Every structure is written in structure tokens, then in C-alpha cells.
């Protein structure tokens, strides 16, 4: 029998030993991939460092953190003969996440301490837990932790123990406790298809292209793939191609099950906890036209000071609602972006349009400054040019900015055209002309100039249209598309009246927004 006194001392009496705790939920049936992460966990466990192994498995909601933790802990069960403990730290009973004091009550009970003998108070329960596990080899899964402070009182001290913590937060504060960190990302296409095949069998091999498209639409997120697999497993006659069509029509709406399991609900659990200022940044940055963005573009979108927005972006990364791309850029997982945009649609439409317009104009103004640094003397049509504004200073800095933003400038052009901001669209294309000869990216060259021609024509600017057509001819020639080049050259009939002027009078609006 085990008994704890009022000061947390645990006393052992020689009666029948309680059964060992084996509290882990079952491992996922269709677990797929994660070989690198599993090998990393095995390697850490193999090292005898004289203290418990503590691992934080982080990542956005639905990425498979708990599945990875369960697969590994079940696999190493023989290494922990004294039992396995489990607690979901984010069980919300209306008063927020569970407290360490509550979890320690569960753990002490699981280790055989009678309810009447469990001491009151966090410190006493913590002392009893440490005493009871001091010489035991146990594993502990702390699922869905919300903070390092919530985790620390639950760490055993036995060197033969291991603790795995899963969290949507990064919990970097646990580094001072010697924690190791595994960041779980989305599946690649082949692993996504493998997961679907495990769930659906030959149906996947009979429709390989539809299976790959499902994988792409689910963006490698295991929960999304699992929902699709579960939906299709209950409809054996449904073609995968029909599921593809349904996902294209309503991505988040389709990724839901009748019993309430929903990809959107997983993201809501993180979003609804955000302060209003953070929620605003989360929603509006999802309107960014490109795949990744810097803090300056985010500040323009939300119309807030840069320093304030930088702090919020860091907090969103910490919550795994945003991913980092290098040190100074950010990106959404595809499904997280869809979730954020869904919430953004609840904002006034005029506010959303104003945010997109601000960032579109910002990209134009920055590109103008970069182009002036790269090619200060070339003739231009754009009235926004100001020769005195050279925010980048040296040409190589301007080229670096254009290179970093190249993947954004093309979708920004398309966004401007889609909104009917045709002057902004063709001016963006015109300003990129000075960049293409340095990088020779022919596909982008052709894509933006085709869009620029359409925008200039829609804006009624004949001179700009003909100039952009001539530049498009150059792109077609570089790409070996001789017929397209000849047809475009016929449309771009030279005329004395259409030759670009020298640098024109500057727009009185300020340009230097960097």
C-alpha cells in the first residue's frame, strides 16, 4: 500500500501492489511516415545523460503531433517497465486548461495512491509525485500543453524516465529544463498518398491522379487526409475525383465529419484564444497575395506600427499559426491560410479591400525605389517615379529585395488586375523590367507581361500596352516561342507617338515607404 502524509512524504506498506498504469491512448491505426522524427527520438533515448529525457513535439493543429508521440511511446514501452502516464492538458471544462495540481492528482491515483491519501496543494502533490517516481522507469505523455509553467511541475526526476510534451505552442521556455525539440511539419505528396492508400486500399491506385490531387488539396496535413480517408471509407462507391471536386468547392466545409471532427475546429481552438490585436494580424495577413511575406508588408496590411506587428508575428509563430521562412519572413500552411481568410470574410468588405490596396501600392512604391537603384537612367511611363528617392542606395541591395519578393510580385500583379486596379497592375509590370535582365527568369517574365498587357489595355493606356507587348516579344523569343513572338510583334505596331518619353514629372505622393 502507498500512503502520503500531510507534508508530501510517501510511505510504502507491504500489501498487494497496485497494477502498473498503462494510460496511453491507442496508437493511430494508419500511422504513416515520420521516420526521421522517430529515429531522432530513438537516438535521444539511447543516450544516458543522467536525467529524464524531455521532448517537446511542436507544430500546428492537426499536423500529427500526438500520433507521433503515441507511436514512439508505444514502441519503446519495454524501456519503461514501471508504467506509462497520460494527461490531456487542454481539457477545457469552462475555466481554462487543467492545472498541474489536477494532473498530479490523476497521476498519483494512477500510481496507486488512494484518493484519501493524496495531499492537497500543488507543492505537496509535486513532492509526493517525485518521491513516488524517484526510482521508477516511467514514460509520460503530456498532450496539448499550453505553457512551460503548466509542464514543469509534472516532470519526474528519475533518470530512467521520459516525458513527451505535445503542444501547438513552441514552449521554448522548456529549453532551460533540458528539453529537446521536434517540430512536426506537413507530409510530402508521396507520404500523403501513402496515408490515403492505407485507409482506402486499391481505390487509391485505381485513381492515382485524383489521389495526388487530394493530397495537394489537403496540403499534407494529416488530420485533413484522415478526414478525407474516413469520409471515403464510408462511401465505397464514391469516386476520388468527386471528392476532389467537393474539396475545390468548399475546402474547410468538406473537411468535416458528422461527429464534429473538423479541420476548421482544430484551427479555431488556436484562433479563438488570440487577443483581438493578434487575431486581426492573423486574419489580414492571410490576404497577402504571395506565399511568404515580411514584417513590413504585414504592417501595411494591418495598418499598424512595424514594431507592434513584429511582436505579434513572433507570437503567432510561437503558437504555430505562422511558420518562419528564414529569420525575417513568414508563411501560412495552406489550410491555415484558408481558415484565416474564412474569418477575414466576416470583417467589413471595405476594410478588406483597403488592406489589399495598401499592400499592392506598397509593393509598387518599393519596386519603384528598387528599379531606380538598378536602372536609374532608363525611360519610363510611370508617373510614380521620383529620381530623388533611392531607398535602397546600392543596386545589389535593390536586386536582393526584388529577388526576395519575386514570388510575390507576380501574384500582386494578378491581384491588382482581379480588383480592377489596372493602372497599378501594368505599372508593377513596367517597374519589373529593370529586374528581369539581371535574373533571366523567363517564365515570370512572360507571365507578368501577359498580365501587364491586359491591364494596360483595360486601363486604356495605349502607349503602355504597346511597350509591354514589345517586352513580351522578347520573353517569347527567349523561351523559343517564335510563333507567339511574331503574333505579339504584329500587335505591337511601332508608332512615333507611342515611344516612351523620358522621365516625366513626379507624382507628388511620397514614394519612400521602406
Tab-separated table of N, CA and C in Angstrom, residues 114-221:
chain	number	residue	atom	x	y	z
A	114	UNK	N	-4.251	6.022	-2.749
A	114	UNK	CA	-5.692	6.154	-2.541
A	114	UNK	C	-6.121	7.613	-2.538
A	115	UNK	N	-7.331	7.874	-2.961
A	115	UNK	CA	-7.819	9.251	-3.056
A	115	UNK	C	-7.693	9.987	-1.727
A	116	UNK	N	-8.000	9.279	-0.625
A	116	UNK	CA	-7.952	9.933	0.687
A	116	UNK	C	-6.527	10.276	1.102
A	117	UNK	N	-5.534	9.621	0.495
A	117	UNK	CA	-4.141	9.845	0.887
A	117	UNK	C	-3.424	10.854	-0.002
A	118	UNK	N	-4.083	11.336	-1.054
A	118	UNK	CA	-3.439	12.317	-1.939
A	118	UNK	C	-3.424	13.662	-1.239
A	119	UNK	N	-2.245	14.266	-1.050
A	119	UNK	CA	-2.179	15.529	-0.319
A	119	UNK	C	-2.802	16.666	-1.105
A	120	UNK	N	-3.181	17.703	-0.399
A	120	UNK	CA	-3.741	18.894	-1.027
A	120	UNK	C	-2.620	19.861	-1.383
A	121	UNK	N	-2.849	20.662	-2.425
A	121	UNK	CA	-1.892	21.702	-2.791
A	121	UNK	C	-0.865	21.223	-3.796
A	122	UNK	N	-0.444	22.145	-4.659
A	122	UNK	CA	0.478	21.798	-5.734
A	122	UNK	C	1.814	21.309	-5.207
A	123	UNK	N	2.414	22.021	-4.267
A	123	UNK	CA	3.754	21.662	-3.811
A	123	UNK	C	3.777	20.291	-3.149
A	124	UNK	N	2.768	19.986	-2.345
A	124	UNK	CA	2.741	18.685	-1.672
A	124	UNK	C	2.525	17.561	-2.689
A	125	UNK	N	1.653	17.772	-3.635
A	125	UNK	CA	1.424	16.752	-4.653
A	125	UNK	C	2.668	16.562	-5.525
A	126	UNK	N	3.345	17.666	-5.801
A	126	UNK	CA	4.562	17.573	-6.605
A	126	UNK	C	5.631	16.785	-5.855
A	127	UNK	N	5.772	17.029	-4.547
A	127	UNK	CA	6.754	16.294	-3.748
A	127	UNK	C	6.403	14.813	-3.689
A	128	UNK	N	5.121	14.512	-3.540
A	128	UNK	CA	4.705	13.111	-3.487
A	128	UNK	C	4.982	12.411	-4.815
A	129	UNK	N	4.704	13.095	-5.918
A	129	UNK	CA	4.931	12.503	-7.240
A	129	UNK	C	6.411	12.232	-7.468
A	130	UNK	N	7.255	13.175	-7.110
A	130	UNK	CA	8.684	12.975	-7.302
A	130	UNK	C	9.213	11.842	-6.433
A	131	UNK	N	8.728	11.775	-5.195
A	131	UNK	CA	9.176	10.700	-4.301
A	131	UNK	C	8.742	9.345	-4.825
A	132	UNK	N	7.506	9.277	-5.308
A	132	UNK	CA	6.957	8.010	-5.751
A	132	UNK	C	7.620	7.508	-7.031
A	133	UNK	N	8.137	8.420	-7.850
A	133	UNK	CA	8.728	8.030	-9.141
A	133	UNK	C	10.248	8.111	-9.157
A	134	UNK	N	10.854	8.409	-8.017
A	134	UNK	CA	12.299	8.672	-7.989
A	134	UNK	C	13.126	7.502	-8.510
A	135	UNK	N	12.686	6.277	-8.248
A	135	UNK	CA	13.451	5.100	-8.663
A	135	UNK	C	12.713	4.286	-9.715
A	136	UNK	N	11.779	4.895	-10.410
A	136	UNK	CA	10.981	4.171	-11.393
A	136	UNK	C	11.355	4.595	-12.810
A	137	UNK	N	11.181	3.682	-13.709
A	137	UNK	CA	11.339	3.984	-15.130
A	137	UNK	C	9.946	4.097	-15.731
A	138	UNK	N	9.474	5.326	-15.881
A	138	UNK	CA	8.139	5.551	-16.417
A	138	UNK	C	8.235	6.497	-17.610
A	139	UNK	N	7.223	6.424	-18.467
A	139	UNK	CA	7.094	7.405	-19.542
A	139	UNK	C	5.818	8.193	-19.320
A	140	UNK	N	5.858	9.448	-19.729
A	140	UNK	CA	4.733	10.356	-19.506
A	140	UNK	C	4.440	11.088	-20.809
A	141	UNK	N	3.186	11.105	-21.201
A	141	UNK	CA	2.761	11.920	-22.343
A	141	UNK	C	1.881	13.044	-21.837
A	142	UNK	N	2.362	14.263	-21.994
A	142	UNK	CA	1.607	15.467	-21.639
A	142	UNK	C	1.117	16.080	-22.945
A	143	UNK	N	-0.137	15.857	-23.246
A	143	UNK	CA	-0.702	16.207	-24.545
A	143	UNK	C	-1.316	17.605	-24.504
A	144	UNK	N	-1.101	18.351	-25.575
A	144	UNK	CA	-1.744	19.664	-25.747
A	144	UNK	C	-1.400	20.650	-24.637
A	145	UNK	N	-0.141	20.723	-24.289
A	145	UNK	CA	0.285	21.683	-23.265
A	145	UNK	C	0.144	23.108	-23.783
A	146	UNK	N	-0.138	24.019	-22.866
A	146	UNK	CA	-0.333	25.413	-23.270
A	146	UNK	C	0.779	26.330	-22.782
A	147	UNK	N	1.630	25.844	-21.875
A	147	UNK	CA	2.730	26.691	-21.403
A	147	UNK	C	3.787	25.832	-20.729
A	148	UNK	N	4.981	26.378	-20.633
A	148	UNK	CA	6.056	25.684	-19.925
A	148	UNK	C	5.744	25.585	-18.439
A	149	UNK	N	5.099	26.617	-17.882
A	149	UNK	CA	4.763	26.605	-16.457
A	149	UNK	C	3.785	25.492	-16.121
A	150	UNK	N	2.929	25.135	-17.052
A	150	UNK	CA	1.986	24.045	-16.833
A	150	UNK	C	2.703	22.697	-16.800
A	151	UNK	N	3.806	22.579	-17.535
A	151	UNK	CA	4.505	21.310	-17.684
A	151	UNK	C	5.480	21.044	-16.542
A	152	UNK	N	6.197	22.054	-16.086
A	152	UNK	CA	7.328	21.851	-15.165
A	152	UNK	C	6.965	21.034	-13.922
A	153	UNK	N	5.861	21.294	-13.229
A	153	UNK	CA	5.571	20.504	-12.019
A	153	UNK	C	5.297	19.031	-12.295
A	154	UNK	N	5.113	18.661	-13.561
A	154	UNK	CA	4.743	17.291	-13.917
A	154	UNK	C	5.931	16.463	-14.380
A	155	UNK	N	7.136	17.020	-14.283
A	155	UNK	CA	8.324	16.311	-14.748
A	155	UNK	C	8.897	15.453	-13.629
A	156	UNK	N	9.000	14.130	-13.834
A	156	UNK	CA	9.659	13.280	-12.835
A	156	UNK	C	11.157	13.534	-12.826
A	157	UNK	N	11.810	13.076	-11.770
A	157	UNK	CA	13.254	13.301	-11.650
A	157	UNK	C	14.068	12.045	-11.935
A	158	UNK	N	13.425	10.930	-12.100
A	158	UNK	CA	14.156	9.678	-12.315
A	158	UNK	C	14.903	9.708	-13.643
A	159	UNK	N	16.215	9.382	-13.642
A	159	UNK	CA	16.974	9.353	-14.898
A	159	UNK	C	16.441	8.319	-15.888
A	160	UNK	N	15.694	7.341	-15.390
A	160	UNK	CA	15.153	6.314	-16.265
A	160	UNK	C	13.805	6.660	-16.852
A	161	UNK	N	13.381	7.905	-16.732
A	161	UNK	CA	12.071	8.319	-17.212
A	161	UNK	C	12.187	9.115	-18.509
A	162	UNK	N	11.064	9.210	-19.200
A	162	UNK	CA	10.989	10.031	-20.408
A	162	UNK	C	9.644	10.740	-20.431
A	163	UNK	N	9.658	12.001	-20.830
A	163	UNK	CA	8.440	12.805	-20.922
A	163	UNK	C	8.349	13.365	-22.332
A	164	UNK	N	7.205	13.145	-22.969
A	164	UNK	CA	6.937	13.744	-24.273
A	164	UNK	C	5.806	14.743	-24.100
A	165	UNK	N	6.053	15.969	-24.534
A	165	UNK	CA	5.074	17.045	-24.441
A	165	UNK	C	4.658	17.425	-25.859
A	166	UNK	N	3.372	17.431	-26.136
A	166	UNK	CA	2.907	17.934	-27.433
A	166	UNK	C	2.228	19.274	-27.207
A	167	UNK	N	2.385	20.167	-28.177
A	167	UNK	CA	1.812	21.497	-27.998
A	167	UNK	C	1.723	22.233	-29.318
A	168	UNK	N	0.668	23.035	-29.461
A	168	UNK	CA	0.587	23.962	-30.589
A	168	UNK	C	1.525	25.146	-30.376
A	169	UNK	N	1.933	25.353	-29.127
A	169	UNK	CA	2.941	26.362	-28.816
A	169	UNK	C	4.331	25.751	-28.964
A	170	UNK	N	5.306	26.605	-29.136
A	170	UNK	CA	6.674	26.090	-29.256
A	170	UNK	C	7.294	25.750	-27.902
A	171	UNK	N	6.816	26.356	-26.825
A	171	UNK	CA	7.280	26.061	-25.465
A	171	UNK	C	8.796	26.159	-25.346
A	172	UNK	N	9.358	27.193	-25.964
A	172	UNK	CA	10.811	27.346	-25.945
A	172	UNK	C	11.346	27.546	-24.541
A	173	UNK	N	10.482	27.941	-23.596
A	173	UNK	CA	10.932	28.109	-22.212
A	173	UNK	C	11.401	26.824	-21.571
A	174	UNK	N	10.972	25.680	-22.105
A	174	UNK	CA	11.410	24.402	-21.528
A	174	UNK	C	12.851	24.061	-21.894
A	175	UNK	N	13.475	24.877	-22.719
A	175	UNK	CA	14.887	24.646	-23.039
A	175	UNK	C	15.747	24.723	-21.781
A	176	UNK	N	15.356	25.572	-20.830
A	176	UNK	CA	16.141	25.682	-19.596
A	176	UNK	C	16.009	24.426	-18.749
A	177	UNK	N	15.019	23.596	-19.027
A	177	UNK	CA	14.850	22.325	-18.321
A	177	UNK	C	15.508	21.169	-19.069
A	178	UNK	N	16.292	21.504	-20.095
A	178	UNK	CA	16.990	20.485	-20.850
A	178	UNK	C	16.160	19.794	-21.909
A	179	UNK	N	15.044	20.387	-22.281
A	179	UNK	CA	14.159	19.738	-23.245
A	179	UNK	C	14.779	19.718	-24.636
A	180	UNK	N	14.458	18.670	-25.370
A	180	UNK	CA	14.760	18.577	-26.793
A	180	UNK	C	13.490	18.956	-27.563
A	181	UNK	N	13.661	19.391	-28.808
A	181	UNK	CA	12.519	19.891	-29.558
A	181	UNK	C	12.428	19.215	-30.924
A	182	UNK	N	11.216	18.764	-31.255
A	182	UNK	CA	10.908	18.207	-32.569
A	182	UNK	C	9.770	19.032	-33.155
A	183	UNK	N	10.015	19.655	-34.285
A	183	UNK	CA	8.976	20.430	-34.962
A	183	UNK	C	8.398	19.572	-36.083
A	184	UNK	N	7.119	19.263	-35.988
A	184	UNK	CA	6.469	18.366	-36.940
A	184	UNK	C	5.853	19.191	-38.067
A	185	UNK	N	6.190	18.845	-39.299
A	185	UNK	CA	5.664	19.545	-40.462
A	185	UNK	C	4.673	18.694	-41.226
A	186	UNK	N	4.145	19.272	-42.304
A	186	UNK	CA	3.181	18.552	-43.117
A	186	UNK	C	3.875	17.448	-43.922
A	187	UNK	N	3.088	16.488	-44.401
A	187	UNK	CA	3.609	15.404	-45.233
A	187	UNK	C	3.941	15.914	-46.630
A	188	UNK	N	4.899	15.254	-47.285
A	188	UNK	CA	5.078	15.495	-48.705
A	188	UNK	C	4.003	14.715	-49.472
A	189	UNK	N	3.975	14.897	-50.781
A	189	UNK	CA	2.886	14.304	-51.567
A	189	UNK	C	2.883	12.779	-51.487
A	190	UNK	N	4.054	12.151	-51.582
A	190	UNK	CA	4.102	10.690	-51.598
A	190	UNK	C	3.627	10.109	-50.264
A	191	UNK	N	4.012	10.730	-49.152
A	191	UNK	CA	3.565	10.241	-47.847
A	191	UNK	C	2.071	10.464	-47.670
A	192	UNK	N	1.559	11.585	-48.191
A	192	UNK	CA	0.120	11.843	-48.121
A	192	UNK	C	-0.659	10.775	-48.873
A	193	UNK	N	-0.196	10.429	-50.063
A	193	UNK	CA	-0.870	9.396	-50.847
A	193	UNK	C	-0.773	8.048	-50.132
A	194	UNK	N	0.363	7.782	-49.501
A	194	UNK	CA	0.520	6.533	-48.757
A	194	UNK	C	-0.512	6.430	-47.634
A	195	UNK	N	-0.745	7.552	-46.934
A	195	UNK	CA	-1.745	7.542	-45.864
A	195	UNK	C	-3.139	7.258	-46.427
A	196	UNK	N	-3.474	7.876	-47.554
A	196	UNK	CA	-4.767	7.610	-48.186
A	196	UNK	C	-4.878	6.147	-48.613
A	197	UNK	N	-3.774	5.597	-49.097
A	197	UNK	CA	-3.785	4.208	-49.554
A	197	UNK	C	-3.994	3.246	-48.386
A	198	UNK	N	-3.408	3.565	-47.232
A	198	UNK	CA	-3.609	2.718	-46.060
A	198	UNK	C	-5.074	2.720	-45.635
A	199	UNK	N	-5.729	3.868	-45.802
A	199	UNK	CA	-7.124	3.973	-45.386
A	199	UNK	C	-8.092	3.423	-46.424
A	200	UNK	N	-7.751	3.555	-47.719
A	200	UNK	CA	-8.712	3.255	-48.781
A	200	UNK	C	-8.319	2.089	-49.674
A	201	UNK	N	-7.097	1.626	-49.581
A	201	UNK	CA	-6.686	0.464	-50.345
A	201	UNK	C	-6.634	0.689	-51.839
A	202	UNK	N	-7.113	-0.271	-52.649
A	202	UNK	CA	-6.961	-0.219	-54.110
A	202	UNK	C	-7.631	0.974	-54.779
A	203	UNK	N	-8.563	1.620	-54.095
A	203	UNK	CA	-9.214	2.783	-54.713
A	203	UNK	C	-8.204	3.875	-55.048
A	204	UNK	N	-7.157	3.965	-54.258
A	204	UNK	CA	-6.144	4.994	-54.498
A	204	UNK	C	-5.320	4.654	-55.732
A	205	UNK	N	-4.940	3.392	-55.862
A	205	UNK	CA	-4.132	3.009	-57.023
A	205	UNK	C	-4.945	3.034	-58.310
A	206	UNK	N	-6.280	2.901	-58.211
A	206	UNK	CA	-7.111	2.952	-59.415
A	206	UNK	C	-7.360	4.382	-59.895
A	207	UNK	N	-7.161	5.367	-59.018
A	207	UNK	CA	-7.305	6.785	-59.395
A	207	UNK	C	-6.080	7.558	-58.911
A	208	UNK	N	-4.923	7.268	-59.451
A	208	UNK	CA	-3.696	7.867	-58.900
A	208	UNK	C	-3.656	9.387	-58.996
A	209	UNK	N	-4.128	9.961	-60.112
A	209	UNK	CA	-4.064	11.413	-60.251
A	209	UNK	C	-5.020	12.096	-59.273
A	210	UNK	N	-6.218	11.522	-59.107
A	210	UNK	CA	-7.165	12.085	-58.141
A	210	UNK	C	-6.602	11.983	-56.724
A	211	UNK	N	-5.909	10.882	-56.419
A	211	UNK	CA	-5.299	10.731	-55.099
A	211	UNK	C	-4.230	11.793	-54.862
A	212	UNK	N	-3.438	12.051	-55.882
A	212	UNK	CA	-2.402	13.086	-55.737
A	212	UNK	C	-3.044	14.459	-55.567
A	213	UNK	N	-4.147	14.696	-56.260
A	213	UNK	CA	-4.820	15.992	-56.125
A	213	UNK	C	-5.441	16.139	-54.733
A	214	UNK	N	-5.979	15.058	-54.188
A	214	UNK	CA	-6.467	15.100	-52.809
A	214	UNK	C	-5.336	15.443	-51.851
A	215	UNK	N	-4.170	14.829	-52.085
A	215	UNK	CA	-3.012	15.123	-51.237
A	215	UNK	C	-2.637	16.593	-51.323
A	216	UNK	N	-2.677	17.143	-52.538
A	216	UNK	CA	-2.323	18.564	-52.707
A	216	UNK	C	-3.349	19.464	-52.028
A	217	UNK	N	-4.633	19.142	-52.180
A	217	UNK	CA	-5.678	19.967	-51.574
A	217	UNK	C	-5.617	19.913	-50.048
A	218	UNK	N	-5.260	18.761	-49.502
A	218	UNK	CA	-5.114	18.640	-48.054
A	218	UNK	C	-3.808	19.236	-47.552
A	219	UNK	N	-2.944	19.640	-48.490
A	219	UNK	CA	-1.692	20.337	-48.180
A	219	UNK	C	-0.824	19.579	-47.186
A	220	UNK	N	-0.885	18.243	-47.253
A	220	UNK	CA	-0.005	17.448	-46.408
A	220	UNK	C	-0.371	17.429	-44.944
A	221	UNK	N	-1.558	17.912	-44.573
A	221	UNK	CA	-1.947	17.953	-43.166
A	221	UNK	C	-2.608	16.621	-42.794
